[in-house]
Every structure is written in C-alpha cells, then in structure tokens.
Amino acid sequence: QEIRKVVQALEQTAREILTLLQGVHQGPGFQHISKKCQKAREHFGTVRTQMESLKTKFPADQYYRFHEHWRFVLQRLVFLAAFVVYLESETLVTREAVAEILGIEADRERGFHLDIEDYLSGVLTLASELARLAVNSVTAGDYSRPLRISTFINELDSGFRLLNLKNDSLRKRYDGLKYDVKKIEEVVYDLSIRGLNKEATVSAGGEK
C-alpha cells in the first residue's frame, strides 16, 4: 500500500513533466525549448525526493520482488530524462546519467537501481517521440532538425541491432523502432524532394 502511494505520486510528477515537454511540439514551443528543459529539471528534483521515499518502503535486497510496482513509471521517467537531455544537447543520455537525474543507482549491487531493460524501454519511447518531433519541426518551419533527428535515430537503431534482446516486451518495443526510422526517413525524403533543406538534398544524392 505504501509503495503504491509513492508510485502514484511519481506518476503524477511524470505526467506534469510530460505535459510540460509536450509544449515543444507546438509552433511557439520551438523558441522555448531551453526554458521547458530547465523547468523539467526542476520537476526532476521532486522525482528524486519521491525516489528517496520509495527506497525506504521495502528491504533493499527485495528490489525485484516489488519491481512490477514501479517498472512502468520508471520507464516513463527514463524516457522523459532522455528527452530533456536530447533537447538540450541532441545526444543520447547514458544509463548512469539517467540514474543520477532520478536519484537512484546505476549499479545493481548498490541497492535501488535503474534496471538495464527499463533504461532501454525508455530510450525506445524516446525514438517514437523524436519521430513525432521530426514531423512537427517541418510544420514549425525548422527544416534542419529532422535531418539531425534522422542521424540520431539511425545510430540508435544500429546500437540496438548489436543487442541480443531476450525480453519479449522489449523485443516488441524494438520492433516499433523500424517504423520510427521509416517515418523520419519519409520526412527527410519529402524535404529533399521539395528542396527545403540543402543538406537533405545533398544527402539524398542531389546537388543544387
């Protein structure tokens, strides 16, 4: 019961961060990305406090016994942290950096930690969000962003291809990555056809 209460509070904070970050998809939101990221970072302060509380609700050596209670919200928080870091620097956040943002451990031996599969699930959710951002960037008149997103997602896809994914739900999520890659490639192709992005045109093989 006590675990559930803290998890509900975490879910509420995650919803607030998500609502805040969804603003980047609207036209004016592109001008305020750094402000939204800063605000999201403040919310992660609340997440860290809630995580501290969660750690006290069960014995440290029984992490996996109760893991199902917070697995979903933890994956969502990984996605949100990864999205903030991407918006700030257009890089992929490491598991260690996410653990630090959330106020938990990266190393299993040290207690309440970020499970590798939860990290990977969160990263796959980021891919879907970036596919959406690529489309909305064009609407907002930002024609170079989809190209950068395309490069990032292709590198991400290459990284996932190296993994031997045994977890069924993770495997299914990974299968969705190819649709995100395809969606972004279509956006870049459309830009190059319309000549809206010189870089896109060159990378598509044309010289204008």
PDB file of C-alpha atoms in Angstrom:
ATOM      1  CA  GLN A   1       0.000   0.000   0.000  1.00  0.00           C
ATOM      2  CA  GLU A   2       2.772   2.444   0.929  1.00  0.00           C
ATOM      3  CA  ILE A   3       4.741   1.572  -2.217  1.00  0.00           C
ATOM      4  CA  ARG A   4       1.612   2.203  -4.297  1.00  0.00           C
ATOM      5  CA  LYS A   5       1.151   5.655  -2.735  1.00  0.00           C
ATOM      6  CA  VAL A   6       4.690   6.757  -3.623  1.00  0.00           C
ATOM      7  CA  VAL A   7       4.369   5.271  -7.127  1.00  0.00           C
ATOM      8  CA  GLN A   8       1.145   7.260  -7.659  1.00  0.00           C
ATOM      9  CA  ALA A   9       2.979  10.436  -6.629  1.00  0.00           C
ATOM     10  CA  LEU A  10       5.784   9.580  -9.094  1.00  0.00           C
ATOM     11  CA  GLU A  11       3.202   9.012 -11.834  1.00  0.00           C
ATOM     12  CA  GLN A  12       1.692  12.431 -11.136  1.00  0.00           C
ATOM     13  CA  THR A  13       5.116  14.125 -11.361  1.00  0.00           C
ATOM     14  CA  ALA A  14       5.852  12.212 -14.591  1.00  0.00           C
ATOM     15  CA  ARG A  15       2.541  13.485 -16.053  1.00  0.00           C
ATOM     16  CA  GLU A  16       3.488  17.055 -15.149  1.00  0.00           C
ATOM     17  CA  ILE A  17       6.900  16.716 -16.841  1.00  0.00           C
ATOM     18  CA  LEU A  18       5.296  15.128 -19.915  1.00  0.00           C
ATOM     19  CA  THR A  19       2.682  17.905 -20.191  1.00  0.00           C
ATOM     20  CA  LEU A  20       5.459  20.479 -19.959  1.00  0.00           C
ATOM     21  CA  LEU A  21       7.636  18.825 -22.623  1.00  0.00           C
ATOM     22  CA  GLN A  22       4.712  18.256 -25.000  1.00  0.00           C
ATOM     23  CA  GLY A  23       4.773  22.018 -25.487  1.00  0.00           C
ATOM     24  CA  VAL A  24       7.854  21.673 -27.716  1.00  0.00           C
ATOM     25  CA  HIS A  25       5.641  20.121 -30.406  1.00  0.00           C
ATOM     26  CA  GLN A  26       3.633  23.312 -30.836  1.00  0.00           C
ATOM     27  CA  GLY A  27       4.944  26.058 -33.131  1.00  0.00           C
ATOM     28  CA  PRO A  28       5.930  28.629 -30.467  1.00  0.00           C
ATOM     29  CA  GLY A  29       7.358  25.814 -28.313  1.00  0.00           C
ATOM     30  CA  PHE A  30      10.431  25.635 -30.540  1.00  0.00           C
ATOM     31  CA  GLN A  31      11.513  29.057 -29.301  1.00  0.00           C
ATOM     32  CA  HIS A  32      11.236  27.977 -25.665  1.00  0.00           C
ATOM     33  CA  ILE A  33      12.948  24.589 -25.629  1.00  0.00           C
ATOM     34  CA  SER A  34      15.673  25.563 -23.155  1.00  0.00           C
ATOM     35  CA  LYS A  35      13.131  27.116 -20.774  1.00  0.00           C
ATOM     36  CA  LYS A  36      10.990  23.977 -20.855  1.00  0.00           C
ATOM     37  CA  CYS A  37      14.036  21.789 -20.209  1.00  0.00           C
ATOM     38  CA  GLN A  38      15.036  23.953 -17.256  1.00  0.00           C
ATOM     39  CA  LYS A  39      11.515  23.674 -15.826  1.00  0.00           C
ATOM     40  CA  ALA A  40      11.544  19.884 -16.363  1.00  0.00           C
ATOM     41  CA  ARG A  41      14.877  19.657 -14.493  1.00  0.00           C
ATOM     42  CA  GLU A  42      13.196  21.353 -11.518  1.00  0.00           C
ATOM     43  CA  HIS A  43      10.452  18.697 -11.565  1.00  0.00           C
ATOM     44  CA  PHE A  44      13.139  16.002 -11.500  1.00  0.00           C
ATOM     45  CA  GLY A  45      14.105  17.426  -8.099  1.00  0.00           C
ATOM     46  CA  THR A  46      10.660  16.283  -6.907  1.00  0.00           C
ATOM     47  CA  VAL A  47      11.255  12.886  -8.529  1.00  0.00           C
ATOM     48  CA  ARG A  48      14.486  12.467  -6.547  1.00  0.00           C
ATOM     49  CA  THR A  49      12.674  13.240  -3.283  1.00  0.00           C
ATOM     50  CA  GLN A  50       9.934  10.725  -4.153  1.00  0.00           C
ATOM     51  CA  MET A  51      12.543   8.102  -5.048  1.00  0.00           C
ATOM     52  CA  GLU A  52      14.200   8.604  -1.667  1.00  0.00           C
ATOM     53  CA  SER A  53      10.840   7.896  -0.061  1.00  0.00           C
ATOM     54  CA  LEU A  54      10.267   4.803  -2.236  1.00  0.00           C
ATOM     55  CA  LYS A  55      13.628   3.325  -1.223  1.00  0.00           C
ATOM     56  CA  THR A  56      12.518   3.252   2.428  1.00  0.00           C
ATOM     57  CA  LYS A  57       9.365   1.225   1.738  1.00  0.00           C
ATOM     58  CA  PHE A  58      10.952  -2.196   1.205  1.00  0.00           C
ATOM     59  CA  PRO A  59      14.167  -4.092   2.061  1.00  0.00           C
ATOM     60  CA  ALA A  60      16.995  -3.212  -0.353  1.00  0.00           C
ATOM     61  CA  ASP A  61      17.596  -6.864  -1.261  1.00  0.00           C
ATOM     62  CA  GLN A  62      13.976  -7.338  -2.400  1.00  0.00           C
ATOM     63  CA  TYR A  63      14.102  -4.928  -5.354  1.00  0.00           C
ATOM     64  CA  TYR A  64      12.872  -7.464  -7.922  1.00  0.00           C
ATOM     65  CA  ARG A  65      10.113  -8.753  -5.678  1.00  0.00           C
ATOM     66  CA  PHE A  66       8.403  -5.344  -5.883  1.00  0.00           C
ATOM     67  CA  HIS A  67       9.832  -4.216  -9.252  1.00  0.00           C
ATOM     68  CA  GLU A  68       6.490  -4.556 -11.074  1.00  0.00           C
ATOM     69  CA  HIS A  69       5.019  -1.783  -8.907  1.00  0.00           C
ATOM     70  CA  TRP A  70       7.304   0.924 -10.273  1.00  0.00           C
ATOM     71  CA  ARG A  71       8.586  -0.575 -13.535  1.00  0.00           C
ATOM     72  CA  PHE A  72       6.174   1.328 -15.777  1.00  0.00           C
ATOM     73  CA  VAL A  73       6.664   4.730 -14.135  1.00  0.00           C
ATOM     74  CA  LEU A  74      10.442   4.234 -14.061  1.00  0.00           C
ATOM     75  CA  GLN A  75      10.477   3.549 -17.822  1.00  0.00           C
ATOM     76  CA  ARG A  76       8.430   6.681 -18.388  1.00  0.00           C
ATOM     77  CA  LEU A  77      10.808   8.750 -16.254  1.00  0.00           C
ATOM     78  CA  VAL A  78      13.776   7.353 -18.210  1.00  0.00           C
ATOM     79  CA  PHE A  79      12.069   8.478 -21.423  1.00  0.00           C
ATOM     80  CA  LEU A  80      11.415  11.966 -20.001  1.00  0.00           C
ATOM     81  CA  ALA A  81      15.013  12.337 -18.775  1.00  0.00           C
ATOM     82  CA  ALA A  82      16.296  11.113 -22.162  1.00  0.00           C
ATOM     83  CA  PHE A  83      14.010  13.594 -23.964  1.00  0.00           C
ATOM     84  CA  VAL A  84      15.254  16.516 -21.852  1.00  0.00           C
ATOM     85  CA  VAL A  85      18.891  15.570 -22.481  1.00  0.00           C
ATOM     86  CA  TYR A  86      18.211  15.166 -26.215  1.00  0.00           C
ATOM     87  CA  LEU A  87      16.510  18.577 -26.419  1.00  0.00           C
ATOM     88  CA  GLU A  88      19.430  20.174 -24.558  1.00  0.00           C
ATOM     89  CA  SER A  89      22.333  18.569 -26.406  1.00  0.00           C
ATOM     90  CA  GLU A  90      20.963  16.233 -29.139  1.00  0.00           C
ATOM     91  CA  THR A  91      22.841  13.332 -27.532  1.00  0.00           C
ATOM     92  CA  LEU A  92      21.722  10.039 -26.030  1.00  0.00           C
ATOM     93  CA  VAL A  93      21.689  10.033 -22.249  1.00  0.00           C
ATOM     94  CA  THR A  94      23.667   7.212 -20.610  1.00  0.00           C
ATOM     95  CA  ARG A  95      22.128   4.871 -18.048  1.00  0.00           C
ATOM     96  CA  GLU A  96      24.466   6.357 -15.412  1.00  0.00           C
ATOM     97  CA  ALA A  97      23.306   9.896 -16.217  1.00  0.00           C
ATOM     98  CA  VAL A  98      19.613   8.895 -16.056  1.00  0.00           C
ATOM     99  CA  ALA A  99      20.188   7.189 -12.697  1.00  0.00           C
ATOM    100  CA  GLU A 100      21.772  10.414 -11.438  1.00  0.00           C
ATOM    101  CA  ILE A 101      18.862  12.543 -12.717  1.00  0.00           C
ATOM    102  CA  LEU A 102      16.404  10.223 -10.942  1.00  0.00           C
ATOM    103  CA  GLY A 103      18.460   9.978  -7.758  1.00  0.00           C
ATOM    104  CA  ILE A 104      18.980   6.220  -7.923  1.00  0.00           C
ATOM    105  CA  GLU A 105      21.910   3.875  -8.589  1.00  0.00           C
ATOM    106  CA  ALA A 106      23.138   2.581 -11.935  1.00  0.00           C
ATOM    107  CA  ASP A 107      24.814  -0.381 -10.279  1.00  0.00           C
ATOM    108  CA  ARG A 108      22.585  -3.249  -9.118  1.00  0.00           C
ATOM    109  CA  GLU A 109      24.924  -4.049  -6.230  1.00  0.00           C
ATOM    110  CA  ARG A 110      24.294  -0.676  -4.654  1.00  0.00           C
ATOM    111  CA  GLY A 111      20.577  -1.097  -3.980  1.00  0.00           C
ATOM    112  CA  PHE A 112      17.693   0.681  -5.704  1.00  0.00           C
ATOM    113  CA  HIS A 113      18.955   0.906  -9.266  1.00  0.00           C
ATOM    114  CA  LEU A 114      17.944   1.515 -12.857  1.00  0.00           C
ATOM    115  CA  ASP A 115      17.462  -1.885 -14.467  1.00  0.00           C
ATOM    116  CA  ILE A 116      19.060  -2.087 -17.929  1.00  0.00           C
ATOM    117  CA  GLU A 117      15.777  -3.184 -19.557  1.00  0.00           C
ATOM    118  CA  ASP A 118      13.892  -0.251 -18.018  1.00  0.00           C
ATOM    119  CA  TYR A 119      16.571   2.068 -19.426  1.00  0.00           C
ATOM    120  CA  LEU A 120      16.299   0.515 -22.922  1.00  0.00           C
ATOM    121  CA  SER A 121      12.474   0.708 -22.868  1.00  0.00           C
ATOM    122  CA  GLY A 122      12.639   4.401 -22.009  1.00  0.00           C
ATOM    123  CA  VAL A 123      15.099   5.022 -24.850  1.00  0.00           C
ATOM    124  CA  LEU A 124      12.770   3.279 -27.334  1.00  0.00           C
ATOM    125  CA  THR A 125       9.920   5.558 -26.228  1.00  0.00           C
ATOM    126  CA  LEU A 126      12.238   8.500 -26.953  1.00  0.00           C
ATOM    127  CA  ALA A 127      12.574   7.276 -30.560  1.00  0.00           C
ATOM    128  CA  SER A 128       8.785   7.495 -31.084  1.00  0.00           C
ATOM    129  CA  GLU A 129       8.707  10.972 -29.569  1.00  0.00           C
ATOM    130  CA  LEU A 130      11.509  12.144 -31.877  1.00  0.00           C
ATOM    131  CA  ALA A 131       9.676  10.758 -34.923  1.00  0.00           C
ATOM    132  CA  ARG A 132       6.763  12.984 -33.913  1.00  0.00           C
ATOM    133  CA  LEU A 133       9.117  15.920 -33.330  1.00  0.00           C
ATOM    134  CA  ALA A 134      10.582  15.499 -36.827  1.00  0.00           C
ATOM    135  CA  VAL A 135       7.119  15.907 -38.381  1.00  0.00           C
ATOM    136  CA  ASN A 136       6.223  18.881 -36.168  1.00  0.00           C
ATOM    137  CA  SER A 137       9.585  20.551 -36.875  1.00  0.00           C
ATOM    138  CA  VAL A 138       8.633  20.809 -40.547  1.00  0.00           C
ATOM    139  CA  THR A 139       5.273  22.358 -39.625  1.00  0.00           C
ATOM    140  CA  ALA A 140       7.155  24.890 -37.482  1.00  0.00           C
ATOM    141  CA  GLY A 141       9.490  25.711 -40.395  1.00  0.00           C
ATOM    142  CA  ASP A 142      12.578  24.086 -38.833  1.00  0.00           C
ATOM    143  CA  TYR A 143      13.880  22.054 -41.786  1.00  0.00           C
ATOM    144  CA  SER A 144      17.293  21.051 -40.450  1.00  0.00           C
ATOM    145  CA  ARG A 145      16.079  19.392 -37.232  1.00  0.00           C
ATOM    146  CA  PRO A 146      14.502  16.336 -38.967  1.00  0.00           C
ATOM    147  CA  LEU A 147      17.851  15.631 -40.621  1.00  0.00           C
ATOM    148  CA  ARG A 148      19.652  15.681 -37.273  1.00  0.00           C
ATOM    149  CA  ILE A 149      16.940  13.515 -35.712  1.00  0.00           C
ATOM    150  CA  SER A 150      17.315  11.064 -38.616  1.00  0.00           C
ATOM    151  CA  THR A 151      21.061  10.712 -37.993  1.00  0.00           C
ATOM    152  CA  PHE A 152      20.471  10.209 -34.257  1.00  0.00           C
ATOM    153  CA  ILE A 153      17.720   7.579 -34.740  1.00  0.00           C
ATOM    154  CA  ASN A 154      19.767   5.649 -37.289  1.00  0.00           C
ATOM    155  CA  GLU A 155      22.678   5.494 -34.842  1.00  0.00           C
ATOM    156  CA  LEU A 156      20.273   4.366 -32.126  1.00  0.00           C
ATOM    157  CA  ASP A 157      18.895   1.661 -34.401  1.00  0.00           C
ATOM    158  CA  SER A 158      22.439   0.450 -35.170  1.00  0.00           C
ATOM    159  CA  GLY A 159      23.141   0.236 -31.441  1.00  0.00           C
ATOM    160  CA  PHE A 160      20.011  -1.825 -30.773  1.00  0.00           C
ATOM    161  CA  ARG A 161      20.888  -4.212 -33.606  1.00  0.00           C
ATOM    162  CA  LEU A 162      24.003  -5.197 -31.636  1.00  0.00           C
ATOM    163  CA  LEU A 163      21.906  -6.319 -28.667  1.00  0.00           C
ATOM    164  CA  ASN A 164      20.551  -9.799 -28.188  1.00  0.00           C
ATOM    165  CA  LEU A 165      17.102  -8.896 -26.859  1.00  0.00           C
ATOM    166  CA  LYS A 166      15.557 -11.777 -24.940  1.00  0.00           C
ATOM    167  CA  ASN A 167      12.855  -9.834 -23.112  1.00  0.00           C
ATOM    168  CA  ASP A 168       9.573 -10.167 -25.036  1.00  0.00           C
ATOM    169  CA  SER A 169       8.101  -6.751 -24.253  1.00  0.00           C
ATOM    170  CA  LEU A 170      11.426  -5.069 -25.031  1.00  0.00           C
ATOM    171  CA  ARG A 171      11.659  -7.025 -28.282  1.00  0.00           C
ATOM    172  CA  LYS A 172       8.188  -5.796 -29.285  1.00  0.00           C
ATOM    173  CA  ARG A 173       9.128  -2.222 -28.436  1.00  0.00           C
ATOM    174  CA  TYR A 174      12.287  -2.581 -30.501  1.00  0.00           C
ATOM    175  CA  ASP A 175      10.217  -3.822 -33.466  1.00  0.00           C
ATOM    176  CA  GLY A 176       8.467  -0.446 -33.354  1.00  0.00           C
ATOM    177  CA  LEU A 177      11.786   1.341 -33.843  1.00  0.00           C
ATOM    178  CA  LYS A 178      11.911   0.406 -37.530  1.00  0.00           C
ATOM    179  CA  TYR A 179       8.606   2.263 -38.050  1.00  0.00           C
ATOM    180  CA  ASP A 180      10.052   5.340 -36.340  1.00  0.00           C
ATOM    181  CA  VAL A 181      13.123   5.134 -38.616  1.00  0.00           C
ATOM    182  CA  LYS A 182      10.853   4.832 -41.674  1.00  0.00           C
ATOM    183  CA  LYS A 183       8.641   7.733 -40.576  1.00  0.00           C
ATOM    184  CA  ILE A 184      11.660  10.031 -40.131  1.00  0.00           C
ATOM    185  CA  GLU A 185      13.203   8.929 -43.432  1.00  0.00           C
ATOM    186  CA  GLU A 186       9.938   9.879 -45.176  1.00  0.00           C
ATOM    187  CA  VAL A 187      10.086  13.361 -43.623  1.00  0.00           C
ATOM    188  CA  VAL A 188      13.719  13.844 -44.731  1.00  0.00           C
ATOM    189  CA  TYR A 189      12.937  12.495 -48.214  1.00  0.00           C
ATOM    190  CA  ASP A 190       9.978  14.849 -48.537  1.00  0.00           C
ATOM    191  CA  LEU A 191      12.169  17.813 -47.534  1.00  0.00           C
ATOM    192  CA  SER A 192      14.834  16.868 -50.073  1.00  0.00           C
ATOM    193  CA  ILE A 193      12.248  16.462 -52.863  1.00  0.00           C
ATOM    194  CA  ARG A 194      10.828  19.889 -52.100  1.00  0.00           C
ATOM    195  CA  GLY A 195      14.326  21.378 -51.878  1.00  0.00           C
ATOM    196  CA  LEU A 196      13.593  22.802 -48.440  1.00  0.00           C
ATOM    197  CA  ASN A 197      16.839  21.629 -46.967  1.00  0.00           C
ATOM    198  CA  LYS A 198      20.059  21.807 -48.936  1.00  0.00           C
ATOM    199  CA  GLU A 199      21.769  19.313 -46.656  1.00  0.00           C
ATOM    200  CA  ALA A 200      18.854  16.923 -47.077  1.00  0.00           C
ATOM    201  CA  THR A 201      19.065  17.355 -50.842  1.00  0.00           C
ATOM    202  CA  VAL A 202      22.786  16.616 -50.874  1.00  0.00           C
ATOM    203  CA  SER A 203      22.409  13.611 -48.596  1.00  0.00           C
ATOM    204  CA  ALA A 204      19.653  12.307 -50.880  1.00  0.00           C
ATOM    205  CA  GLY A 205      22.143  12.432 -53.750  1.00  0.00           C
ATOM    206  CA  GLY A 206      21.132  15.663 -55.478  1.00  0.00           C
ATOM    207  CA  GLU A 207      23.348  18.694 -55.962  1.00  0.00           C
ATOM    208  CA  LYS A 208      21.646  22.060 -56.120  1.00  0.00           C
TER     209      LYS A 208
END
